[in-house]
PDB file of C-alpha atoms in Angstrom:
ATOM      1  CA  UNK E   1     -12.196   4.578  -4.813  1.00 84.00           C
ATOM      2  CA  UNK E   2     -10.455   5.208  -1.522  1.00 97.00           C
ATOM      3  CA  UNK E   3     -10.470   8.803  -0.229  1.00 98.00           C
ATOM      4  CA  UNK E   4      -7.553  10.531   1.489  1.00 98.00           C
ATOM      5  CA  UNK E   5      -8.136  12.545   4.621  1.00 98.00           C
ATOM      6  CA  UNK E   6      -5.443  14.925   5.913  1.00 98.00           C
ATOM      7  CA  UNK E   7      -6.017  16.259   9.418  1.00 96.00           C
ATOM      8  CA  UNK E   8      -4.387  19.722   9.546  1.00 95.00           C
ATOM      9  CA  UNK E   9      -6.654  21.819  11.784  1.00 93.00           C
ATOM     10  CA  UNK E  10      -4.630  22.166  14.982  1.00 89.00           C
ATOM     11  CA  UNK E  11      -3.037  25.402  16.311  1.00 84.00           C
ATOM     12  CA  UNK E  12       0.376  23.770  16.886  1.00 85.00           C
ATOM     13  CA  UNK E  13       0.671  25.240  20.358  1.00 84.00           C
ATOM     14  CA  UNK E  14       3.972  23.526  21.132  1.00 85.00           C
ATOM     15  CA  UNK E  15       5.300  24.509  17.749  1.00 86.00           C
ATOM     16  CA  UNK E  16       4.177  28.128  18.078  1.00 84.00           C
ATOM     17  CA  UNK E  17       1.974  28.219  14.946  1.00 89.00           C
ATOM     18  CA  UNK E  18      -0.196  25.850  12.900  1.00 90.00           C
ATOM     19  CA  UNK E  19       1.858  22.955  11.640  1.00 91.00           C
ATOM     20  CA  UNK E  20       0.000  23.022   8.299  1.00 92.00           C
ATOM     21  CA  UNK E  21       1.973  26.194   7.599  1.00 91.00           C
ATOM     22  CA  UNK E  22       5.383  24.882   8.580  1.00 90.00           C
ATOM     23  CA  UNK E  23       7.784  24.178   5.685  1.00 91.00           C
ATOM     24  CA  UNK E  24      10.151  21.326   5.260  1.00 89.00           C
ATOM     25  CA  UNK E  25      12.507  21.375   2.258  1.00 87.00           C
ATOM     26  CA  UNK E  26      10.563  24.359   0.849  1.00 89.00           C
ATOM     27  CA  UNK E  27       7.176  22.757   0.929  1.00 92.00           C
ATOM     28  CA  UNK E  28       4.448  23.295   3.458  1.00 93.00           C
ATOM     29  CA  UNK E  29       3.499  20.276   5.560  1.00 95.00           C
ATOM     30  CA  UNK E  30      -0.106  20.594   4.295  1.00 96.00           C
ATOM     31  CA  UNK E  31       0.923  20.385   0.656  1.00 96.00           C
ATOM     32  CA  UNK E  32       3.300  17.599   1.507  1.00 95.00           C
ATOM     33  CA  UNK E  33       0.363  15.677   3.075  1.00 97.00           C
ATOM     34  CA  UNK E  34      -1.858  16.181   0.052  1.00 97.00           C
ATOM     35  CA  UNK E  35       0.903  14.957  -2.230  1.00 97.00           C
ATOM     36  CA  UNK E  36       1.414  11.889   0.002  1.00 97.00           C
ATOM     37  CA  UNK E  37      -2.245  10.915  -0.318  1.00 98.00           C
ATOM     38  CA  UNK E  38      -2.488  11.600  -4.045  1.00 98.00           C
ATOM     39  CA  UNK E  39       0.751   9.768  -4.796  1.00 97.00           C
ATOM     40  CA  UNK E  40      -0.618   6.910  -2.675  1.00 97.00           C
ATOM     41  CA  UNK E  41      -3.593   6.596  -5.010  1.00 97.00           C
ATOM     42  CA  UNK E  42      -6.318   8.392  -2.908  1.00 98.00           C
ATOM     43  CA  UNK E  43      -9.136  10.343  -4.550  1.00 97.00           C
ATOM     44  CA  UNK E  44     -10.759  12.537  -3.534  1.00 98.00           C
ATOM     45  CA  UNK E  45      -8.379  14.072  -0.942  1.00 98.00           C
ATOM     46  CA  UNK E  46      -9.995  16.251   1.717  1.00 98.00           C
ATOM     47  CA  UNK E  47      -8.024  18.433   4.098  1.00 98.00           C
ATOM     48  CA  UNK E  48      -9.525  19.451   7.438  1.00 97.00           C
ATOM     49  CA  UNK E  49      -8.374  23.026   8.275  1.00 96.00           C
ATOM     50  CA  UNK E  50      -9.030  25.054  11.413  1.00 93.00           C
ATOM     51  CA  UNK E  51      -6.416  27.279  13.011  1.00 91.00           C
ATOM     52  CA  UNK E  52      -4.626  29.319  10.386  1.00 88.00           C
ATOM     53  CA  UNK E  53      -7.073  28.154   7.684  1.00 89.00           C
ATOM     54  CA  UNK E  54      -7.012  31.594   6.048  1.00 90.00           C
ATOM     55  CA  UNK E  55      -3.215  31.380   5.659  1.00 91.00           C
ATOM     56  CA  UNK E  56      -3.122  27.974   4.026  1.00 91.00           C
ATOM     57  CA  UNK E  57      -2.071  28.257   0.401  1.00 84.00           C
ATOM     58  CA  UNK E  58      -4.174  26.883  -2.372  1.00 89.00           C
ATOM     59  CA  UNK E  59      -4.208  23.081  -2.346  1.00 93.00           C
ATOM     60  CA  UNK E  60      -4.325  21.809  -5.933  1.00 91.00           C
ATOM     61  CA  UNK E  61      -5.892  18.389  -6.053  1.00 91.00           C
ATOM     62  CA  UNK E  62      -7.565  18.656  -2.692  1.00 97.00           C
ATOM     63  CA  UNK E  63     -10.787  19.790  -1.123  1.00 97.00           C
ATOM     64  CA  UNK E  64     -10.325  22.103   1.856  1.00 97.00           C
ATOM     65  CA  UNK E  65     -12.744  21.356   4.713  1.00 97.00           C
ATOM     66  CA  UNK E  66     -13.126  24.192   7.133  1.00 95.00           C
ATOM     67  CA  UNK E  67     -13.677  23.099  10.714  1.00 93.00           C
ATOM     68  CA  UNK E  68     -14.673  25.905  12.992  1.00 92.00           C
ATOM     69  CA  UNK E  69     -14.693  23.622  16.026  1.00 89.00           C
ATOM     70  CA  UNK E  70     -11.085  22.482  15.553  1.00 90.00           C
ATOM     71  CA  UNK E  71     -10.206  23.490  19.150  1.00 87.00           C
ATOM     72  CA  UNK E  72     -12.263  20.498  20.367  1.00 88.00           C
ATOM     73  CA  UNK E  73      -9.413  18.286  19.280  1.00 85.00           C
ATOM     74  CA  UNK E  74      -8.237  15.664  16.848  1.00 86.00           C
ATOM     75  CA  UNK E  75     -11.351  13.538  17.317  1.00 87.00           C
ATOM     76  CA  UNK E  76     -13.619  16.337  16.231  1.00 90.00           C
ATOM     77  CA  UNK E  77     -11.496  16.972  13.165  1.00 94.00           C
ATOM     78  CA  UNK E  78     -11.547  13.298  12.233  1.00 94.00           C
ATOM     79  CA  UNK E  79     -15.320  13.115  12.486  1.00 92.00           C
ATOM     80  CA  UNK E  80     -15.698  16.408  10.540  1.00 95.00           C
ATOM     81  CA  UNK E  81     -13.405  15.101   7.778  1.00 96.00           C
ATOM     82  CA  UNK E  82     -15.124  11.775   7.403  1.00 96.00           C
ATOM     83  CA  UNK E  83     -18.537  13.500   7.296  1.00 96.00           C
ATOM     84  CA  UNK E  84     -17.274  15.736   4.474  1.00 97.00           C
ATOM     85  CA  UNK E  85     -16.545  12.847   2.133  1.00 98.00           C
ATOM     86  CA  UNK E  86     -18.982  11.977  -0.699  1.00 97.00           C
ATOM     87  CA  UNK E  87     -21.572   9.238   0.146  1.00 96.00           C
ATOM     88  CA  UNK E  88     -20.085   6.891  -2.457  1.00 97.00           C
ATOM     89  CA  UNK E  89     -16.662   6.783  -0.773  1.00 97.00           C
ATOM     90  CA  UNK E  90     -16.283   3.337   0.828  1.00 97.00           C
ATOM     91  CA  UNK E  91     -13.087   3.973   2.797  1.00 98.00           C
ATOM     92  CA  UNK E  92     -10.690   6.717   3.733  1.00 98.00           C
ATOM     93  CA  UNK E  93      -6.943   6.762   4.431  1.00 98.00           C
ATOM     94  CA  UNK E  94      -6.200   9.104   7.320  1.00 97.00           C
ATOM     95  CA  UNK E  95      -2.896  10.905   7.904  1.00 98.00           C
ATOM     96  CA  UNK E  96      -1.764  13.706  10.197  1.00 96.00           C
ATOM     97  CA  UNK E  97      -0.174  16.851   8.847  1.00 96.00           C
ATOM     98  CA  UNK E  98       2.708  16.657  11.341  1.00 94.00           C
ATOM     99  CA  UNK E  99       4.170  13.337  10.015  1.00 94.00           C
ATOM    100  CA  UNK E 100       5.865  14.541   6.829  1.00 93.00           C
ATOM    101  CA  UNK E 101       8.117  11.491   6.388  1.00 93.00           C
ATOM    102  CA  UNK E 102       5.323   8.999   5.683  1.00 96.00           C
ATOM    103  CA  UNK E 103       5.681   7.457   2.223  1.00 96.00           C
ATOM    104  CA  UNK E 104       3.120   6.847  -0.527  1.00 98.00           C
ATOM    105  CA  UNK E 105       4.031   3.158  -0.506  1.00 98.00           C
ATOM    106  CA  UNK E 106       2.597   2.925   3.022  1.00 98.00           C
ATOM    107  CA  UNK E 107      -0.650   4.452   1.658  1.00 98.00           C
ATOM    108  CA  UNK E 108      -0.707   1.901  -1.147  1.00 98.00           C
ATOM    109  CA  UNK E 109      -0.184  -0.892   1.365  1.00 98.00           C
ATOM    110  CA  UNK E 110      -3.086   0.021   3.580  1.00 98.00           C
ATOM    111  CA  UNK E 111      -5.292   0.399   0.514  1.00 98.00           C
ATOM    112  CA  UNK E 112      -4.221  -3.010  -0.659  1.00 98.00           C
ATOM    113  CA  UNK E 113      -5.216  -4.499   2.704  1.00 97.00           C
ATOM    114  CA  UNK E 114      -8.617  -2.892   2.290  1.00 97.00           C
ATOM    115  CA  UNK E 115      -8.923  -4.327  -1.223  1.00 96.00           C
ATOM    116  CA  UNK E 116      -8.095  -7.718   0.362  1.00 96.00           C
ATOM    117  CA  UNK E 117     -11.013  -7.441   2.797  1.00 96.00           C
ATOM    118  CA  UNK E 118      -9.773  -5.413   5.784  1.00 95.00           C
ATOM    119  CA  UNK E 119     -12.278  -3.063   7.448  1.00 95.00           C
ATOM    120  CA  UNK E 120      -9.455  -1.200   9.147  1.00 96.00           C
ATOM    121  CA  UNK E 121      -5.812  -1.264   8.036  1.00 97.00           C
ATOM    122  CA  UNK E 122      -3.085   0.397  10.058  1.00 97.00           C
ATOM    123  CA  UNK E 123       0.580   0.931   9.151  1.00 97.00           C
ATOM    124  CA  UNK E 124       2.927  -0.406  11.754  1.00 96.00           C
ATOM    125  CA  UNK E 125       6.487   0.644  12.508  1.00 96.00           C
ATOM    126  CA  UNK E 126       8.613  -1.687  14.725  1.00 94.00           C
ATOM    127  CA  UNK E 127       5.378  -3.410  15.563  1.00 93.00           C
ATOM    128  CA  UNK E 128       3.661  -0.238  16.830  1.00 93.00           C
ATOM    129  CA  UNK E 129       0.570   1.156  15.092  1.00 94.00           C
ATOM    130  CA  UNK E 130       0.930   4.498  13.300  1.00 94.00           C
ATOM    131  CA  UNK E 131      -0.249   6.193  10.169  1.00 95.00           C
ATOM    132  CA  UNK E 132      -1.594   5.892   7.557  1.00 98.00           C
ATOM    133  CA  UNK E 133      -4.776   4.399   8.965  1.00 97.00           C
ATOM    134  CA  UNK E 134      -7.480   3.182   6.507  1.00 98.00           C
ATOM    135  CA  UNK E 135     -11.055   3.129   7.882  1.00 97.00           C
ATOM    136  CA  UNK E 136     -13.832   1.426   5.949  1.00 97.00           C
ATOM    137  CA  UNK E 137     -17.070   3.339   5.943  1.00 96.00           C
ATOM    138  CA  UNK E 138     -18.787   0.677   8.050  1.00 95.00           C
ATOM    139  CA  UNK E 139     -16.494   1.586  10.989  1.00 94.00           C
ATOM    140  CA  UNK E 140     -17.074   5.348  10.856  1.00 94.00           C
ATOM    141  CA  UNK E 141     -20.173   5.243  13.121  1.00 93.00           C
ATOM    142  CA  UNK E 142     -18.065   3.479  15.763  1.00 88.00           C
ATOM    143  CA  UNK E 143     -15.851   6.546  16.035  1.00 88.00           C
ATOM    144  CA  UNK E 144     -18.659   8.605  17.664  1.00 86.00           C
ATOM    145  CA  UNK E 145     -17.723   6.862  20.957  1.00 83.00           C
ATOM    146  CA  UNK E 146     -13.990   6.994  20.425  1.00 78.00           C
ATOM    147  CA  UNK E 147     -12.926  10.124  18.479  1.00 79.00           C
ATOM    148  CA  UNK E 148     -13.351  12.567  21.305  1.00 78.00           C
ATOM    149  CA  UNK E 149     -11.010  15.340  22.449  1.00 75.00           C
ATOM    150  CA  UNK E 150      -7.466  14.685  21.329  1.00 78.00           C
ATOM    151  CA  UNK E 151      -8.190  11.053  20.588  1.00 78.00           C
ATOM    152  CA  UNK E 152      -8.741   9.772  17.111  1.00 82.00           C
ATOM    153  CA  UNK E 153      -9.192   6.115  16.203  1.00 86.00           C
ATOM    154  CA  UNK E 154      -6.411   4.750  18.462  1.00 85.00           C
ATOM    155  CA  UNK E 155      -8.787   3.422  21.172  1.00 87.00           C
ATOM    156  CA  UNK E 156     -11.058   1.849  18.610  1.00 86.00           C
ATOM    157  CA  UNK E 157      -8.059   0.038  17.106  1.00 86.00           C
ATOM    158  CA  UNK E 158      -7.108  -1.145  20.576  1.00 88.00           C
ATOM    159  CA  UNK E 159     -10.622  -2.286  21.601  1.00 89.00           C
ATOM    160  CA  UNK E 160     -11.549  -3.917  18.312  1.00 89.00           C
ATOM    161  CA  UNK E 161      -8.574  -5.918  17.121  1.00 92.00           C
ATOM    162  CA  UNK E 162     -11.007  -8.117  15.227  1.00 93.00           C
ATOM    163  CA  UNK E 163     -11.438  -5.247  12.757  1.00 93.00           C
ATOM    164  CA  UNK E 164      -7.808  -4.364  12.338  1.00 95.00           C
ATOM    165  CA  UNK E 165      -5.229  -5.634   9.859  1.00 97.00           C
ATOM    166  CA  UNK E 166      -1.735  -4.514  10.650  1.00 97.00           C
ATOM    167  CA  UNK E 167       0.422  -3.573   7.701  1.00 97.00           C
ATOM    168  CA  UNK E 168       4.216  -3.496   8.296  1.00 97.00           C
ATOM    169  CA  UNK E 169       5.772  -0.333   6.886  1.00 97.00           C
ATOM    170  CA  UNK E 170       9.171  -0.279   8.593  1.00 94.00           C
ATOM    171  CA  UNK E 171      10.936  -0.301   5.217  1.00 94.00           C
ATOM    172  CA  UNK E 172       9.156   2.761   3.822  1.00 92.00           C
ATOM    173  CA  UNK E 173       9.134   6.221   5.427  1.00 87.00           C
ATOM    174  CA  UNK E 174       9.011   7.167   9.037  1.00 90.00           C
ATOM    175  CA  UNK E 175       6.286   7.981  11.568  1.00 91.00           C
ATOM    176  CA  UNK E 176       8.420  10.741  13.164  1.00 89.00           C
ATOM    177  CA  UNK E 177       6.315  13.819  13.850  1.00 89.00           C
ATOM    178  CA  UNK E 178       6.900  17.544  14.213  1.00 88.00           C
ATOM    179  CA  UNK E 179       5.979  18.844  17.648  1.00 87.00           C
ATOM    180  CA  UNK E 180       8.466  21.741  18.073  1.00 86.00           C
ATOM    181  CA  UNK E 181      10.790  23.726  15.757  1.00 86.00           C
ATOM    182  CA  UNK E 182      13.647  21.651  17.192  1.00 87.00           C
ATOM    183  CA  UNK E 183      12.132  18.558  15.521  1.00 85.00           C
ATOM    184  CA  UNK E 184      12.705  19.890  11.963  1.00 80.00           C
ATOM    185  CA  UNK E 185      16.469  19.345  11.861  1.00 78.00           C
ATOM    186  CA  UNK E 186      15.926  15.742  13.087  1.00 75.00           C
ATOM    187  CA  UNK E 187      13.425  15.147  10.253  1.00 74.00           C
ATOM    188  CA  UNK E 188      15.754  16.561   7.661  1.00 69.00           C
ATOM    189  CA  UNK E 189      18.557  14.282   8.796  1.00 58.00           C
ATOM    190  CA  UNK E 190      16.214  11.226   8.953  1.00 54.00           C
ATOM    191  CA  UNK E 191      14.207  12.077   5.852  1.00 51.00           C
TER     192      UNK E 191
END
């Protein structure tokens, strides 16, 4: 069992509203993220919500996790999400709500790396680390010193390459993200 964790708590200041509520091709980014994780074979799927949480539609197949301290940044949301997972979950695949062109095949690939013995598996695009990122439970305590402010697991991945298996995903999906409303047309043309 590998859980899915969708981080969707931010206010989307540059966007002008929470990105979880933004729609692409008639589907909210938060629902798109849940579908990505479920189609990638993750269960359970937890969604960390903060800004705009009361406006998020029902999320069939997912567990909403309210995070009242979302304004502390991405690191806080990551730690809150991991803490919300059941004790028998051995690993979690983490994705961000503002990367709607990720593909379920990338989720399957990082899960397969974990099944092959990786403690941490990170999708790479053109040789650069991106999402999804799979974190084995044994690595979660290490995040206390890394997942701070707007930093998630990136510095842990950099400082502990001995833990990390890179999983090329150039041929499936795209790590492009949505930061502003002007980014949506680019995603539609690339997606």
